Tab-separated table of C-alpha atoms in Angstrom:
chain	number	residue	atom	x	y	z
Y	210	UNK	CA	167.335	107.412	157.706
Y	211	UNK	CA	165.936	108.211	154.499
Y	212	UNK	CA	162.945	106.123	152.484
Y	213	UNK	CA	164.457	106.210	149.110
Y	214	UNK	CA	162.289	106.765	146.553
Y	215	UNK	CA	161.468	103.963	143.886
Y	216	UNK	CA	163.616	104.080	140.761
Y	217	UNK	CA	162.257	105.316	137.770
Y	218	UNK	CA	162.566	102.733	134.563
Y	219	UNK	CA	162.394	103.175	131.366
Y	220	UNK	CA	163.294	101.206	128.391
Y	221	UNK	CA	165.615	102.036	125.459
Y	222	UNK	CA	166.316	99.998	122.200
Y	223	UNK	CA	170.073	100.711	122.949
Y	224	UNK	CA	170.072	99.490	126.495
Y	225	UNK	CA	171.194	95.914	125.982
Y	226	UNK	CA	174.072	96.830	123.680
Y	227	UNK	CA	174.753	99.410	126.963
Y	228	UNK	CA	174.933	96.729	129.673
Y	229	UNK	CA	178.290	94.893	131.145
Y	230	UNK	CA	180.387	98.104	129.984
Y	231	UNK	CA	183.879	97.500	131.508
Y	232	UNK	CA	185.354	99.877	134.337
Y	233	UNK	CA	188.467	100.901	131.803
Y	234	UNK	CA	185.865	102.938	129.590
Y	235	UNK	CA	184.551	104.501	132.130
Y	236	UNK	CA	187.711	106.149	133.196
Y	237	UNK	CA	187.850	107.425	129.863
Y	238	UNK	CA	185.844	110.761	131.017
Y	239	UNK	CA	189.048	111.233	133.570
Y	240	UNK	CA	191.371	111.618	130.419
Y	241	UNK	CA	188.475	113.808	128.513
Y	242	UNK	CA	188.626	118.015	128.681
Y	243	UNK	CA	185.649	120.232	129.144
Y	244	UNK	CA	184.331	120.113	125.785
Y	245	UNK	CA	185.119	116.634	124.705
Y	246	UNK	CA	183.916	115.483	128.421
Y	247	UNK	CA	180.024	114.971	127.628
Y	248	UNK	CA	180.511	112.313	125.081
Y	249	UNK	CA	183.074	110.312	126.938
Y	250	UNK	CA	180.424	110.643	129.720
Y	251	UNK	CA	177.965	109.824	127.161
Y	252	UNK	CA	179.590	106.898	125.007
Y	253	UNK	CA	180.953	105.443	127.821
Y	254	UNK	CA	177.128	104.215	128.626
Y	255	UNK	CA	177.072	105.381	131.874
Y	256	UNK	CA	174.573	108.592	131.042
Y	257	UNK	CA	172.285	106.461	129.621
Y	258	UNK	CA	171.865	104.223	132.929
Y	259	UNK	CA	170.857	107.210	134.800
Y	260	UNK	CA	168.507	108.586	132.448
Y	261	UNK	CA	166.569	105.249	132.981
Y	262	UNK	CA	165.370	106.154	136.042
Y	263	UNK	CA	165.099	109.249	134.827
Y	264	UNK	CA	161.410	108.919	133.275
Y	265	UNK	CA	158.351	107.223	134.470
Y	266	UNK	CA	154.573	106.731	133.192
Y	267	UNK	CA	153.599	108.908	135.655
Y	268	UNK	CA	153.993	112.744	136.049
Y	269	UNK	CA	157.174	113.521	138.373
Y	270	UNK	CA	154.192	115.408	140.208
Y	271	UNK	CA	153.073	112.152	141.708
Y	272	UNK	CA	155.882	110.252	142.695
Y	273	UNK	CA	157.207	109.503	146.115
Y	274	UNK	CA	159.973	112.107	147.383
Y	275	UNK	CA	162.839	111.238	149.899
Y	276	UNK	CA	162.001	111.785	153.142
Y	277	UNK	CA	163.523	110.908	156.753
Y	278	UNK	CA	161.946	109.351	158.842
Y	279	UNK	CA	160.989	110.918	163.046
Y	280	UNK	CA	163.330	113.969	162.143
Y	281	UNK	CA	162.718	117.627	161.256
Y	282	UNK	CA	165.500	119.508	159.646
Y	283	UNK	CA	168.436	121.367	161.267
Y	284	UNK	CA	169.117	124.760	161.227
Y	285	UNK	CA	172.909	125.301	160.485
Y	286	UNK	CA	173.886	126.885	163.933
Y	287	UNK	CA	177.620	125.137	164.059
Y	288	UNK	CA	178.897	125.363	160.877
Y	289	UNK	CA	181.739	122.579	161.929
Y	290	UNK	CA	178.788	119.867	161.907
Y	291	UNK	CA	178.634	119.933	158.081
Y	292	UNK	CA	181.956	121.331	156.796
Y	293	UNK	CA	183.688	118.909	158.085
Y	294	UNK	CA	181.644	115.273	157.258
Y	295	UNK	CA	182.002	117.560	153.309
Y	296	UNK	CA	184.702	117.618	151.104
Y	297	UNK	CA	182.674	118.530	147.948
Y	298	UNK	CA	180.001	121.253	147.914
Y	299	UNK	CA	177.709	121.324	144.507
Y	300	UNK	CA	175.703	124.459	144.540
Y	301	UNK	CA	172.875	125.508	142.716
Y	302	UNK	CA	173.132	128.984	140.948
Y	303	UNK	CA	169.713	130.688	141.173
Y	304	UNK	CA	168.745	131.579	144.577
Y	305	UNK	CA	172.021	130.447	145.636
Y	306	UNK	CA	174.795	132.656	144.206
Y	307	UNK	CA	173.030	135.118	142.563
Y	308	UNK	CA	169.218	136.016	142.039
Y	309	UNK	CA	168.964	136.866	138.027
Y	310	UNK	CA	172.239	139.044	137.544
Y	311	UNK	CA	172.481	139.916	141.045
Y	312	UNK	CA	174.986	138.495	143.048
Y	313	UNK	CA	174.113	137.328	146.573
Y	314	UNK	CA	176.506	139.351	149.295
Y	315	UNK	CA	178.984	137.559	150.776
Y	316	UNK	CA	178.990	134.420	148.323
Y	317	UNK	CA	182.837	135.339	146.793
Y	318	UNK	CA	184.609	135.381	150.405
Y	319	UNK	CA	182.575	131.809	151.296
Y	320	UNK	CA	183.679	130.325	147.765
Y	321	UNK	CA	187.493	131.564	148.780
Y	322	UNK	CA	187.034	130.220	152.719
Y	323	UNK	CA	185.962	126.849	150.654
Y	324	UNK	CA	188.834	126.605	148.429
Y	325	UNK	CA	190.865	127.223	151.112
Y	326	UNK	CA	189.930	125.067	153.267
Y	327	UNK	CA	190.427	122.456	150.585
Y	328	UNK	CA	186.834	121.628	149.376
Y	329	UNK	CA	186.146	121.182	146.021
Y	330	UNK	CA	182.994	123.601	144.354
Y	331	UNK	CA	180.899	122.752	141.846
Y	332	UNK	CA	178.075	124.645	140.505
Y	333	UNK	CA	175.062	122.568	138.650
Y	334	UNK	CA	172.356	124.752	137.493
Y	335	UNK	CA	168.844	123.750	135.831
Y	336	UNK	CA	168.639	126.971	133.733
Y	337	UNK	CA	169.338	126.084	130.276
Y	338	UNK	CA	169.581	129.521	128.568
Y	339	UNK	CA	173.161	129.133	128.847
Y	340	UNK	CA	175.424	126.835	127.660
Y	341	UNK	CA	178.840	125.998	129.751
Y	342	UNK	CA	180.518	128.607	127.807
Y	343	UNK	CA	177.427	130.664	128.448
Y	344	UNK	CA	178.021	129.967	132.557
Y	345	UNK	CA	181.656	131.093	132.342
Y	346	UNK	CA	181.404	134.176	131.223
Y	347	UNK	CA	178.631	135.087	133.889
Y	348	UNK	CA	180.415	133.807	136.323
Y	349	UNK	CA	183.498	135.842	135.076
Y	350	UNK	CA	180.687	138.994	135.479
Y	351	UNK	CA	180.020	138.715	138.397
Y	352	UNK	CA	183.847	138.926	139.806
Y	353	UNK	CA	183.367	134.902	140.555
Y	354	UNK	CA	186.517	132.779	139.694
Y	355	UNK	CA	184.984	129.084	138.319
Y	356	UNK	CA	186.899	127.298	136.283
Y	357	UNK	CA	184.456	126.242	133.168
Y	358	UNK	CA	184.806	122.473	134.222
Y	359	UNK	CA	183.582	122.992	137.933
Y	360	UNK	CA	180.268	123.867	136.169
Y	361	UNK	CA	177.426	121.726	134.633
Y	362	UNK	CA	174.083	122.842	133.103
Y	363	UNK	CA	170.741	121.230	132.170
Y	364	UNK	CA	171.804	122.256	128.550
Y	365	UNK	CA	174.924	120.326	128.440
Y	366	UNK	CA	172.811	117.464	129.924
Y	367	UNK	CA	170.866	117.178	127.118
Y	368	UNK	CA	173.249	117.268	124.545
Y	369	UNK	CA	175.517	114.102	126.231
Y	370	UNK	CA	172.038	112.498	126.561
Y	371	UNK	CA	171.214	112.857	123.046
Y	372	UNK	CA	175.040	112.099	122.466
Y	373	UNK	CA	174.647	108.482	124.589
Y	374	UNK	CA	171.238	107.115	122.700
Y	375	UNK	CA	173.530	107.920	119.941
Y	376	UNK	CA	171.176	110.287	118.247
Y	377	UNK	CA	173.123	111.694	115.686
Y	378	UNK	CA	173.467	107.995	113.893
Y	379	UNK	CA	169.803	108.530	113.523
Y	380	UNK	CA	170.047	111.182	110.828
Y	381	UNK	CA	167.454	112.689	112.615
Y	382	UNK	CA	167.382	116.729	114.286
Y	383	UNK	CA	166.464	118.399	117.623
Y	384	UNK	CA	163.355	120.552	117.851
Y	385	UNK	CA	164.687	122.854	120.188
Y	386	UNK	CA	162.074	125.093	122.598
Y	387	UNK	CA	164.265	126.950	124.768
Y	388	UNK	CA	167.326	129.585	123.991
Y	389	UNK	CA	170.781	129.499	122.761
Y	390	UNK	CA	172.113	127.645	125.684
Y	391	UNK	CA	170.785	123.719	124.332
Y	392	UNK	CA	172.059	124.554	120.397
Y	393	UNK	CA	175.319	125.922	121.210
Y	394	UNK	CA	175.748	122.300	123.552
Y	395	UNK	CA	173.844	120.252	120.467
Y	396	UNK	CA	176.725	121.915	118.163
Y	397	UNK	CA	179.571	120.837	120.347
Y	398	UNK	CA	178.281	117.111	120.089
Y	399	UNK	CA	177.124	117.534	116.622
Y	400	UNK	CA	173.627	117.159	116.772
Y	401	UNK	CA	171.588	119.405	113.968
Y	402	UNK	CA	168.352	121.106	115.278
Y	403	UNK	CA	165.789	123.544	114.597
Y	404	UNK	CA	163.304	125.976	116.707
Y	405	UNK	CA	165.242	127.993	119.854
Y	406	UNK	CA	165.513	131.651	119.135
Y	407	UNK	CA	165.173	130.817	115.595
Y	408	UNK	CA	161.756	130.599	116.131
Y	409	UNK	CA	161.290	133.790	117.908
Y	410	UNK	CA	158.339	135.905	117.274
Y	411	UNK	CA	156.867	133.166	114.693
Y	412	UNK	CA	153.207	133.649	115.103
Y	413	UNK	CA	151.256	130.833	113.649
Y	414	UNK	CA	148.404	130.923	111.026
Y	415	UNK	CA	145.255	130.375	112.433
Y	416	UNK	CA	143.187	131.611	109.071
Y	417	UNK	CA	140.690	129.120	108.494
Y	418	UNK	CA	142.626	126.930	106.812
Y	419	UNK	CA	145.837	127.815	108.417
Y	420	UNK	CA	148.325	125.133	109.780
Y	421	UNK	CA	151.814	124.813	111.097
Y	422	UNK	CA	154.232	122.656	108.650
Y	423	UNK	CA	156.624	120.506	110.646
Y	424	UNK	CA	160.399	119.053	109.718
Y	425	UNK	CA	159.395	115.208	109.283
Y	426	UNK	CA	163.193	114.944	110.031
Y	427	UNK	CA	162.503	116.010	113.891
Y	428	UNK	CA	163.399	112.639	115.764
Y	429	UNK	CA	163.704	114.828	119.247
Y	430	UNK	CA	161.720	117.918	120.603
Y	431	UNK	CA	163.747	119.602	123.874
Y	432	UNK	CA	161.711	121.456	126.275
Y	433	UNK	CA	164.117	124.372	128.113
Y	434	UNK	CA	163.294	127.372	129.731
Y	435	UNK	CA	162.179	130.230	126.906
Y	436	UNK	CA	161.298	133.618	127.446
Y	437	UNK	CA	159.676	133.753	124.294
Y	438	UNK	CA	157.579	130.425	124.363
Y	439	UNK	CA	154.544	130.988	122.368
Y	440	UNK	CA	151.241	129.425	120.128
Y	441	UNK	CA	153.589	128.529	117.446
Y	442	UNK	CA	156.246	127.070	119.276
Y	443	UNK	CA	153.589	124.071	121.286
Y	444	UNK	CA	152.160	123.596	118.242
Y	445	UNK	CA	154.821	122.747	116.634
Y	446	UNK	CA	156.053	120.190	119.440
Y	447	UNK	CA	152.591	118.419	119.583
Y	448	UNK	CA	152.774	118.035	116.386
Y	449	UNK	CA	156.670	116.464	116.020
Y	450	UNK	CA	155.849	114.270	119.210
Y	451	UNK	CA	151.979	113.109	118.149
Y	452	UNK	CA	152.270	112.835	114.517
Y	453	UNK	CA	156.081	111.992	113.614
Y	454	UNK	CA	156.768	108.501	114.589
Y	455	UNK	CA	159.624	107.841	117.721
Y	456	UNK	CA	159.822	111.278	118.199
Y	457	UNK	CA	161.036	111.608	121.943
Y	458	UNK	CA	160.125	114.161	124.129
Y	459	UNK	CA	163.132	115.560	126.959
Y	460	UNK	CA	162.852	118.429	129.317
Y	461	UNK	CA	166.098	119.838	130.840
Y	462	UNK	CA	164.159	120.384	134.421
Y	463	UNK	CA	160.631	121.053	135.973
Y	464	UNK	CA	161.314	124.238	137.985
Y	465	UNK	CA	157.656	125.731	138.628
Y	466	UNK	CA	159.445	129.100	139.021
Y	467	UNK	CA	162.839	130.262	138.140
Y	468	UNK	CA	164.744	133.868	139.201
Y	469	UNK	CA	164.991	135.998	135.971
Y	470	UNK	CA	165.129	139.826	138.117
Y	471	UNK	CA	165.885	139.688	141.632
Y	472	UNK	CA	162.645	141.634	142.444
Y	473	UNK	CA	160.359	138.803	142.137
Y	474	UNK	CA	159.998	135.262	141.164
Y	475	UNK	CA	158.640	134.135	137.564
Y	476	UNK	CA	157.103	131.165	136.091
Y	477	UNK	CA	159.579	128.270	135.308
Y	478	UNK	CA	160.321	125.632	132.738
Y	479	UNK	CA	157.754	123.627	134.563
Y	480	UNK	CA	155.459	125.833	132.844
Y	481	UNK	CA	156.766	125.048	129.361
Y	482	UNK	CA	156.992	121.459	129.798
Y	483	UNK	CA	153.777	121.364	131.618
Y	484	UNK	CA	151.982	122.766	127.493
Y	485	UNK	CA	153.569	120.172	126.057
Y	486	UNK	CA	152.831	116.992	128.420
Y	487	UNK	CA	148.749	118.721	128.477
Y	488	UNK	CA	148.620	118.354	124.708
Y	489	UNK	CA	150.751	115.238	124.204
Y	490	UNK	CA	149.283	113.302	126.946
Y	491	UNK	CA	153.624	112.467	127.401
Y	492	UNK	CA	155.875	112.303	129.923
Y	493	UNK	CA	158.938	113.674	128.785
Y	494	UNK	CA	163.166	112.247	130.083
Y	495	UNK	CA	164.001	115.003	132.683
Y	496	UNK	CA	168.040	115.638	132.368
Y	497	UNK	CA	168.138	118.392	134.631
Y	498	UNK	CA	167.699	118.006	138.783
Y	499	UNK	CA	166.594	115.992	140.216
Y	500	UNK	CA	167.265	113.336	137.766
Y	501	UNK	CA	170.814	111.776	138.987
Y	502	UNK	CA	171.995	112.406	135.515
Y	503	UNK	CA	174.675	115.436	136.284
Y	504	UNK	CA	175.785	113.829	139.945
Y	505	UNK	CA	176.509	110.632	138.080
Y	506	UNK	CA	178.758	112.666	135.880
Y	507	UNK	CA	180.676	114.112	138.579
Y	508	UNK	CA	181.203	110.899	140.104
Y	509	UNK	CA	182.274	109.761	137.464
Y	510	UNK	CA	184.418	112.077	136.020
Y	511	UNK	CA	186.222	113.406	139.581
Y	512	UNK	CA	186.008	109.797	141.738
Y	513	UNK	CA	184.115	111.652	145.198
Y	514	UNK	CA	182.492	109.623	147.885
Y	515	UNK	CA	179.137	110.426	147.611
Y	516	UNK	CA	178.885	110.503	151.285
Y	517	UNK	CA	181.105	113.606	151.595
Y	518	UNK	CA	178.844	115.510	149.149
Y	519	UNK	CA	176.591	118.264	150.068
Y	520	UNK	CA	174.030	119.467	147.785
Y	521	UNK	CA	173.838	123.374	148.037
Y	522	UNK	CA	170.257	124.714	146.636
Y	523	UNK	CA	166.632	126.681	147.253
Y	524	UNK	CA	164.315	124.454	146.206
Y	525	UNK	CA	163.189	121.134	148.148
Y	526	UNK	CA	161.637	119.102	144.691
Y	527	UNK	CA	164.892	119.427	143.185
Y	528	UNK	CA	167.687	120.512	144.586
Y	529	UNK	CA	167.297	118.800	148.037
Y	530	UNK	CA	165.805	115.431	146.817
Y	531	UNK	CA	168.389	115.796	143.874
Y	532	UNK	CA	170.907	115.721	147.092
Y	533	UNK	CA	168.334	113.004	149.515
Y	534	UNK	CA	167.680	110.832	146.327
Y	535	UNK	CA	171.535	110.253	145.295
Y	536	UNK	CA	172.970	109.316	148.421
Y	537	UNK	CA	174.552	113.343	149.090
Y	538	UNK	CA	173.992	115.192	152.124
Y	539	UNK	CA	171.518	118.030	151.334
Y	540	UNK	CA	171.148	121.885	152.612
Y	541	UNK	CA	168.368	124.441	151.815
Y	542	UNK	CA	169.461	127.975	151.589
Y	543	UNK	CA	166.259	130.579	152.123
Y	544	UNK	CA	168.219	132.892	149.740
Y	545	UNK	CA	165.816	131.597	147.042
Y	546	UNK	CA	162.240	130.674	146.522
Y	547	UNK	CA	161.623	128.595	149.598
Y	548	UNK	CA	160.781	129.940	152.994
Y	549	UNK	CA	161.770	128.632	156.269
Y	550	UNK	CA	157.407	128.716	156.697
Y	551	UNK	CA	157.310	126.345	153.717
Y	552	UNK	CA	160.095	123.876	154.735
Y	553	UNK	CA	158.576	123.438	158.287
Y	554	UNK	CA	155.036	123.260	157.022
Y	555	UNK	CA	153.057	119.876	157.385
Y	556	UNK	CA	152.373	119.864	153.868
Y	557	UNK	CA	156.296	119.681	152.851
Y	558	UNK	CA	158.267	116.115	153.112
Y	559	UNK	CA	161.275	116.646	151.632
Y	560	UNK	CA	163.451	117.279	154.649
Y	561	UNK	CA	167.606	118.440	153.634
Y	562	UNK	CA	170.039	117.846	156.426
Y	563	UNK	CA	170.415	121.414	157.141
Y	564	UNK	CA	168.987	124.912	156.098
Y	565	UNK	CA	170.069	128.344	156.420
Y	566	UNK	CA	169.133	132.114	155.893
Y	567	UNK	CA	172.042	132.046	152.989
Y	568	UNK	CA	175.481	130.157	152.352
Y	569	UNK	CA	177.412	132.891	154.414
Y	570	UNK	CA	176.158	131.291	157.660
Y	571	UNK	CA	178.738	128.429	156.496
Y	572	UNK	CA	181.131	130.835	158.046
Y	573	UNK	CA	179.160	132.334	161.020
């Protein structure tokens, strides 16, 4: 047994007009394509339920995580144990199937064995730098055959997000911190922004009378991973999300590290977000894992029983209690940042169902 964690709640000005939506709209993401899928996701009202418990007055850092109760997790010895209770596997990508632009060995024969066996893949990534499109064509790189709709980023979470609240009636633009993958999603939905790698190498004047001039037009400021994050770029949040009135603050995830080489680990959008909630005093909407945001999608785009999910990743405060949290099965690979000393520690209490060296033990 698990002790669920407490949901999250926020309120929204557009959450009454949201409420009672019949089942018939819902179905309307099973008619929608790839592209036009986030905003029947999103007007359907069912994106905006989930990012309600999505956001809290207190820092994710604090709350409760799933945990289970007089059990320690199992090491995947009989692979039969968990492939058959599955029929859906949603991996994570970093750590997973590749580390930065390196594929993990083995990972193309166990997607095959998978399809195959008649399992359904999907692959749901917190990196934003990418857009869906963005995803494909790595994927394609790397010799991996994913169609575009089996895969879901933090980046196209925050565009049907902004697409549900219904942003774009606002008038109002993104802020974007973070790379091309968020504006080429805000374009498909048609929401205007500013900032990304626009912004790059803007240094800001700190002369003694020096100041950073804002959009007033900002009504959003999106926090995703950015190689480039500087001075400029969290002053220029602060300001849109202290000074401009209802500006709202969103981060597509809260990884503390992320995989950009496969020769080391590096620090994570956690670290972005993390400048802008010190000098906002804010807690932003998290999108990405292991807000139930992208899972509720699924489910309600493909119909699974979300008791014949597994939740494929390498990190316990997402991907694992994105799995404990929303009712899938979980597994921790030690492919990626977590070690099998960490996971066992005393200190640790997010337990996954099962853990192994790498997903090619699913096989072994």
């Amino acid at each position: 047994p698990r002790l669920q964690s407490a949901p999250r709640q926020i309120s929204h000005p557009s959450s009454q007009t949201l409420s009672g939506i019949p089942s018939v709209v819902l179905a309307l993401a099973l008619f929608a394509g790839w592209m036009p899928s986030a905003m029947a996701f999103a007007r359907s009202g069912a994106f905006l339920s989930s990012a309600r418990a999505a956001r809290s007055p207190v820092s994710l850092a604090t709350r409760v995580p799933s945990v289970r109760l007089m059990a320690n997790p199992t090491r995947l010895t009989n692979p039969p144990d968990l492939l058959d209770d599955v029929d859906v596997f949603i991996f994570d990508c970093d750590g997973v199937i590749w580390k930065g632009d390196t594929l993990i060995d083995g990972v193309p024969a166990v997607l095959d064995k998978l399809r195959a066996a008649g399992k359904k893949c999907f692959f749901v990534t917190n990196n934003s730098t990418k857009s869906r499109k963005g995803y494909k064509k790595k994927f394609d790189s790397l010799g991996l055959d994913v169609e575009a709709e089996e895969i879901l980023s933090s980046s196209f979470a925050a565009a049907a997000y902004l697409e549900q609240t219904k942003f774009k009636d606002t008038g109002k633009k993104a802020y974007i911190i973070g790379e091309v993958g968020i504006g080429e999603e805000l374009d498909l939905v048609g929401v205007p922004w500013i900032g990304a790698e626009s912004f790059k190498g803007v240094d800001a004047d700190m002369s003694p009378q020096g100041q950073v001039e804002v959009d007033p037009d900002v009504g959003a400021v999106v926090v995703g991973f950015d190689r480039w994050v500087n001075y400029y770029k969290i002053q220029y949040a602060q300001l849109c999300i202290n000074e401009l009135p209802g500006c709202e603050f969103i981060a597509t995830n809260l990884d503390a590290v992320t995989h950009l080489t496969a020769a080391q680990e590096w620090a994570g959008n956690g670290a972005m977000v993390g400048a802008i909630k010190g000098c906002t005093g804010k807690e932003p909407t998290l999108v990405g894992k292991p807000s139930p945001l992208m899972v509720d999608y699924l489910e309600f785009k493909y119909g699974f029983d979300r008791k014949r999910v597994c939740m494929v990743g390498d990190r316990l405060d997402t991907d694992v209690l994105f799995g404990n949290d929303n009712g899938l099965k979980s597994l921790l690979v030690l492919s990626g940042v977590t070690t099998e000393e960490k996971l066992l520690s005393d200190e640790n209490k997010i337990e996954p169902d099962f853990f192994c060296d790498d997903i090619t033990h699913f096989f072994k």
